[in-house]
Amino acid sequence: MPKTQYWQWYVEEFSPTEQHRHAIEEVYFSGTTAFQDVAVVRTSTFGKMLILDGDTQSSQGDERIYHESLVHPALAAVADRSEVLILGGGEGATLREVLRSPDVRRCTMVDIDGDVVSLSRRFLPEWSDGAFDDPRANVIIGDALKYLAEDQGTYGAIISDLTEPLPDSPSHMLFCESVFTAIKQRLQPDGVYVLQASTAGFHTMSLHAKMARSLRKHYKYVVSFYTHVPAFDNDWAFLACSDTENLQELSDERIRAYLASLNGERYFYDEQTHRRLFNLPLYLRRELAKPGDVFH
Ligand code: SAM
């Protein structure tokens, strides 16, 4: 007899020949919204988890690794943090990290799927930790594509926390030249655009490299960084784009000064972690240097 009997498994299929299986202890929600399949479950190893269209979005066990990496290097480099824009970010954890900075006067978050936001508020309140009720939070349920076309504001930081741009994902239309141009128009001249930018594993890094190549046309500095995210079972990459700041060279002094200004506890990011995030292995640097496909 096995010591523990699990009745259900969540199987994330990375490719037809690679899977990660998670034992599920509880299913809080499983269904289809107007935009995507959504599941909120509790797994034995990672705790609660949000899954969209069969892809793990974040887990209770390690979401801070992902969200602190996405937000803090960029905000540390930005001179004017008063207005921040998040594209996507349904769980509210990106919002939570942004609002740790008292310099932020308003953080606008635009997510297409109101059901993901309300399910996250209901079942994953640890992710947002009150951020949705912060008076500085301006949460808009709508398509980021439409928002970028109509908005007239400018932002010191724009943070893209969208699902992978796979053909059937609602984020697919946001990875193209016209949207990259629209984002640049909304960014202050010394601002930083940072995005979750797919995987950095040796076997899966081509989409990341394609994003980097596409954005180089728009910014003086397009810098990759990455970390392992255990629930994703892969190295996860990000891109920091700016005309004035090369985030790889951000000084310890500036990072420390920024961190000292933040409210609340951090789990992952500090000036040492920053160096590690921006220290890329040779195979990834080679891939990034290669010519290849771009988004049109
Ligand atoms: N950590 C994530 C990952 O690994 O891919 C991303 C997290 S977050 C849950 C992704 C969010 O992007 C979802 O809540 C989804 O509704 C939102 N999204 C997708 N397409 C969008 C669009 N066109 N406009 C606004 N939000 C969008």
Coordinates of C-alpha atoms and ligand atoms in Angstrom, one line a residue:
M1 CA 0.0 0.0 0.0
P2 CA 1.3 3.5 -0.8
K3 CA 1.8 5.7 2.3
T4 CA -0.3 8.4 0.8
Q5 CA -3.1 8.0 -1.6
Y6 CA -3.6 10.9 -4.0
W7 CA -6.8 11.0 -5.9
Q8 CA -6.0 13.6 -8.5
W9 CA -3.0 14.9 -10.3
Y10 CA -2.5 18.2 -12.2
V11 CA -0.2 17.4 -15.1
E12 CA 1.4 20.4 -16.7
E13 CA 2.6 19.3 -20.2
F14 CA 5.5 21.4 -21.3
S15 CA 5.8 19.4 -24.6
P16 CA 4.6 16.1 -25.8
T17 CA 7.7 14.5 -24.1
E18 CA 7.9 16.5 -20.9
Q19 CA 5.5 16.8 -18.0
H20 CA 5.4 18.0 -14.4
R21 CA 2.9 16.2 -12.2
H22 CA 1.5 17.8 -9.0
A23 CA -0.6 15.9 -6.5
I24 CA -3.7 17.9 -5.8
E25 CA -5.2 18.0 -2.3
E26 CA -8.1 20.3 -3.1
V27 CA -9.7 21.9 -6.1
Y28 CA -11.1 25.4 -5.2
F29 CA -12.3 26.2 -8.7
S30 CA -12.1 24.7 -12.2
G31 CA -13.9 26.2 -15.1
T32 CA -13.8 28.3 -18.3
T33 CA -14.1 32.1 -18.3
A34 CA -14.8 34.2 -21.4
F35 CA -11.0 34.2 -22.1
Q36 CA -9.4 31.1 -20.7
D37 CA -9.5 27.8 -18.7
V38 CA -8.9 28.5 -15.1
A39 CA -8.1 26.2 -12.2
V40 CA -7.3 27.1 -8.6
V41 CA -6.0 24.1 -6.7
R42 CA -3.9 23.2 -3.7
T43 CA -1.0 21.0 -4.4
S44 CA 1.1 19.0 -1.8
T45 CA 4.4 20.6 -2.7
F46 CA 3.7 24.2 -3.7
G47 CA 0.5 24.9 -1.8
K48 CA -2.2 26.9 -3.7
M49 CA -1.7 27.4 -7.4
L50 CA -3.3 29.3 -10.2
I51 CA -3.4 27.5 -13.6
L52 CA -4.5 29.2 -16.8
D53 CA -5.0 27.2 -20.0
G54 CA -3.0 24.3 -18.4
D55 CA 0.0 26.6 -17.5
T56 CA 1.0 27.2 -14.0
Q57 CA 0.9 31.0 -13.3
S58 CA 2.1 31.1 -9.8
S59 CA 2.2 29.1 -6.6
Q60 CA 1.9 30.0 -3.0
G61 CA 5.3 28.3 -2.3
D62 CA 7.4 30.4 -4.6
E63 CA 5.4 33.3 -6.1
R64 CA 7.6 35.8 -4.3
I65 CA 10.6 34.7 -6.3
Y66 CA 8.8 35.5 -9.5
H67 CA 7.0 38.6 -8.4
E68 CA 9.9 40.2 -6.6
S69 CA 12.1 39.6 -9.7
L70 CA 9.5 41.1 -12.0
V71 CA 9.0 44.3 -10.0
H72 CA 11.9 45.3 -7.9
P73 CA 14.9 45.5 -10.3
A74 CA 12.8 47.8 -12.5
L75 CA 11.5 50.0 -9.8
A76 CA 14.9 50.3 -8.2
A77 CA 16.2 51.8 -11.5
V78 CA 13.3 54.2 -12.1
A79 CA 13.7 57.9 -11.0
D80 CA 9.9 58.7 -11.0
R81 CA 7.9 55.8 -9.5
S82 CA 4.8 57.9 -9.0
E83 CA 2.8 56.3 -11.9
V84 CA 3.2 52.6 -12.6
L85 CA 1.2 50.5 -15.1
I86 CA 0.8 46.7 -14.9
L87 CA -0.5 44.8 -18.0
G88 CA -2.2 41.6 -16.8
G89 CA -1.1 40.5 -13.3
G90 CA -4.5 38.9 -12.4
E91 CA -3.5 37.5 -9.0
G92 CA -2.6 40.9 -7.6
A93 CA 0.9 39.9 -6.4
T94 CA 2.6 42.2 -8.9
L95 CA 0.4 45.0 -7.6
R96 CA 1.3 44.1 -4.0
E97 CA 5.0 44.4 -4.8
V98 CA 4.7 47.7 -6.6
L99 CA 2.6 49.2 -3.8
R100 CA 5.4 48.3 -1.3
S101 CA 7.1 51.5 -2.6
P102 CA 5.7 54.6 -0.9
D103 CA 6.8 56.6 -3.9
V104 CA 4.1 55.0 -6.0
R105 CA 1.1 57.5 -6.1
R106 CA -1.0 55.3 -8.4
C107 CA -0.6 51.8 -9.8
T108 CA -2.9 51.0 -12.7
M109 CA -3.4 47.3 -13.4
V110 CA -5.2 46.2 -16.5
D111 CA -6.3 42.6 -16.7
I112 CA -8.7 41.3 -19.3
D113 CA -10.3 38.6 -17.1
G114 CA -12.4 39.8 -14.2
D115 CA -13.0 36.2 -13.2
V116 CA -9.3 35.6 -12.7
V117 CA -9.1 38.7 -10.6
S118 CA -12.1 37.8 -8.4
L119 CA -11.1 34.1 -8.1
S120 CA -7.7 35.3 -7.0
R121 CA -9.2 37.7 -4.5
R122 CA -11.4 34.9 -3.1
F123 CA -9.1 31.9 -3.1
L124 CA -5.6 33.4 -3.2
P125 CA -5.8 36.5 -0.9
E126 CA -2.2 35.9 0.2
W127 CA -1.0 36.9 -3.3
S128 CA -2.5 40.4 -3.2
D129 CA -2.3 40.8 0.6
G130 CA -4.7 43.7 0.6
A131 CA -3.2 45.4 -2.5
F132 CA -6.6 45.5 -4.3
D133 CA -8.0 47.7 -1.5
D134 CA -5.1 50.1 -1.4
P135 CA -6.4 53.5 -2.5
R136 CA -3.4 53.8 -4.8
A137 CA -4.6 50.7 -6.8
N138 CA -6.5 51.5 -10.0
V139 CA -7.7 48.1 -11.2
I140 CA -9.2 48.1 -14.7
I141 CA -10.9 45.0 -16.1
G142 CA -10.2 45.2 -19.8
D143 CA -8.0 44.3 -22.7
A144 CA -4.5 45.8 -22.3
L145 CA -4.5 46.2 -26.1
K146 CA -7.5 48.5 -26.0
Y147 CA -6.1 50.3 -22.9
L148 CA -2.8 51.0 -24.6
A149 CA -4.6 52.4 -27.7
E150 CA -6.8 54.8 -25.7
D151 CA -4.7 55.8 -22.6
Q152 CA -3.0 59.1 -22.6
G153 CA -1.0 58.7 -19.4
T154 CA 2.7 58.2 -19.1
Y155 CA 4.4 55.9 -16.6
G156 CA 7.8 55.6 -15.0
A157 CA 7.5 51.9 -15.1
I158 CA 5.4 49.6 -17.2
I159 CA 5.3 46.0 -16.1
S160 CA 4.0 43.3 -18.3
D161 CA 2.8 40.3 -16.4
L162 CA 0.8 38.6 -19.1
T163 CA 0.3 35.0 -20.0
E164 CA 2.6 33.4 -22.6
P165 CA 1.7 34.8 -26.0
L166 CA 0.6 31.4 -27.4
P167 CA -1.8 31.5 -30.4
D168 CA -5.0 30.8 -28.3
S169 CA -4.1 33.1 -25.4
P170 CA -5.7 36.5 -24.9
S171 CA -2.2 38.0 -24.6
H172 CA -1.2 36.8 -28.1
M173 CA -2.1 40.2 -29.8
L174 CA 0.1 42.1 -27.3
F175 CA 3.3 40.8 -28.8
C176 CA 3.7 42.7 -32.0
E177 CA 5.5 45.9 -33.3
S178 CA 2.5 48.2 -33.0
V179 CA 2.0 47.3 -29.3
F180 CA 5.7 47.6 -28.5
T181 CA 5.5 51.1 -30.1
A182 CA 2.4 52.0 -28.0
I183 CA 4.1 50.8 -24.8
K184 CA 7.1 53.0 -25.6
Q185 CA 4.8 56.0 -26.1
R186 CA 3.3 55.5 -22.7
L187 CA 6.7 55.2 -21.0
Q188 CA 8.5 58.3 -19.6
P189 CA 11.8 59.0 -21.4
D190 CA 13.8 57.7 -18.5
G191 CA 11.3 54.9 -17.7
V192 CA 11.7 51.1 -17.6
Y193 CA 9.5 48.6 -19.4
V194 CA 9.9 45.2 -17.8
L195 CA 8.2 42.0 -18.9
Q196 CA 7.9 38.4 -17.9
A197 CA 9.6 37.0 -21.0
S198 CA 9.1 33.2 -21.1
T199 CA 11.6 30.5 -20.2
A200 CA 15.4 30.6 -20.1
G201 CA 15.9 26.8 -20.1
F202 CA 18.5 25.6 -22.6
H203 CA 15.8 23.7 -24.4
T204 CA 13.1 26.4 -24.3
M205 CA 14.8 29.8 -24.6
S206 CA 14.0 30.6 -28.2
L207 CA 10.8 32.6 -27.4
H208 CA 12.7 34.6 -24.9
A209 CA 15.4 35.4 -27.5
K210 CA 12.7 36.4 -30.0
M211 CA 11.2 38.8 -27.5
A212 CA 14.7 40.3 -26.8
R213 CA 15.5 40.7 -30.5
S214 CA 12.2 42.4 -31.2
L215 CA 12.5 44.9 -28.4
R216 CA 16.1 45.9 -29.2
K217 CA 14.8 48.1 -32.0
H218 CA 12.8 50.2 -29.5
Y219 CA 15.3 50.6 -26.6
K220 CA 18.9 51.4 -26.1
Y221 CA 19.2 48.7 -23.4
V222 CA 17.3 45.4 -23.5
V223 CA 18.7 43.3 -20.8
S224 CA 17.7 39.7 -20.0
F225 CA 17.6 38.4 -16.5
Y226 CA 16.4 35.1 -15.0
T227 CA 15.9 32.9 -12.0
H228 CA 14.8 29.4 -11.4
V229 CA 11.1 29.1 -10.4
P230 CA 10.5 25.7 -8.9
A231 CA 6.7 25.5 -9.6
F232 CA 7.4 26.4 -13.2
D233 CA 10.1 23.6 -13.3
N234 CA 12.2 25.8 -15.4
D235 CA 14.4 28.9 -15.4
W236 CA 12.2 31.9 -15.9
A237 CA 13.3 35.0 -17.9
F238 CA 12.5 38.7 -17.8
L239 CA 13.5 41.6 -20.0
A240 CA 14.3 45.1 -18.7
C241 CA 14.0 47.7 -21.5
S242 CA 15.1 51.4 -21.1
D243 CA 16.8 54.2 -23.1
T244 CA 18.7 55.4 -20.0
E245 CA 19.3 52.5 -17.6
N246 CA 21.2 49.4 -18.1
L247 CA 19.8 47.3 -15.2
Q248 CA 22.7 44.9 -15.3
E249 CA 24.9 47.8 -14.1
L250 CA 22.6 49.2 -11.4
S251 CA 24.8 49.9 -8.5
D252 CA 24.5 48.3 -5.1
E253 CA 24.1 51.8 -3.5
R254 CA 21.0 52.5 -5.7
I255 CA 19.5 49.1 -5.0
R256 CA 20.1 49.5 -1.2
A257 CA 18.6 53.0 -1.2
Y258 CA 15.5 51.8 -3.0
L259 CA 15.1 48.7 -0.8
A260 CA 15.4 50.8 2.4
S261 CA 12.5 52.8 1.2
L262 CA 10.1 49.8 0.8
N263 CA 7.4 48.7 3.2
G264 CA 7.1 45.1 4.3
E265 CA 9.3 42.1 4.1
R266 CA 11.1 40.8 1.1
Y267 CA 11.8 37.1 0.5
F268 CA 14.1 36.9 -2.5
Y269 CA 15.4 40.2 -3.9
D270 CA 18.3 42.3 -2.6
E271 CA 21.5 43.6 -4.1
Q272 CA 23.2 40.2 -4.1
T273 CA 20.2 38.6 -5.8
H274 CA 20.3 41.4 -8.3
R275 CA 23.8 40.3 -9.4
R276 CA 22.7 36.7 -9.6
L277 CA 19.6 37.5 -11.7
F278 CA 21.6 39.4 -14.3
N279 CA 24.5 36.9 -14.5
L280 CA 23.6 34.8 -17.6
P281 CA 25.1 31.5 -18.6
L282 CA 27.0 31.3 -21.8
Y283 CA 24.4 29.3 -23.7
L284 CA 21.8 32.0 -23.1
R285 CA 24.1 34.8 -24.0
R286 CA 24.9 33.0 -27.2
E287 CA 21.3 32.5 -28.0
L288 CA 20.6 36.2 -27.4
A289 CA 23.4 37.2 -29.7
K290 CA 22.2 35.1 -32.6
P291 CA 20.2 36.6 -35.4
G292 CA 16.7 35.2 -35.8
D293 CA 13.0 35.6 -35.7
V294 CA 11.2 38.8 -34.5
F295 CA 7.6 39.8 -33.8
H296 CA 6.0 41.8 -36.6
Ligands
SAM1 N1 3.0 34.6 -14.0 C1 2.4 34.5 -15.2 C2 3.0 33.5 -16.1 O1 3.9 32.8 -15.7 O2 2.7 33.5 -17.3 C3 1.5 35.6 -15.6 C4 0.5 35.8 -14.5 S1 -0.9 36.7 -14.7 C5 -2.1 35.5 -14.0 C6 -1.4 36.7 -16.4 C7 -2.6 37.5 -16.6 O3 -2.6 38.1 -17.9 C8 -3.9 36.8 -16.5 O4 -4.6 37.2 -15.4 C9 -4.7 37.1 -17.8 O5 -6.1 37.3 -17.6 C10 -3.9 38.4 -18.3 N2 -4.1 38.7 -19.7 C11 -3.9 37.9 -20.7 N3 -4.1 38.6 -21.9 C12 -4.5 39.8 -21.5 C13 -4.8 41.0 -22.3 N4 -5.0 41.0 -23.6 N5 -5.1 42.1 -21.6 C14 -5.0 42.2 -20.2 N6 -4.7 41.1 -19.5 C15 -4.4 39.9 -20.1

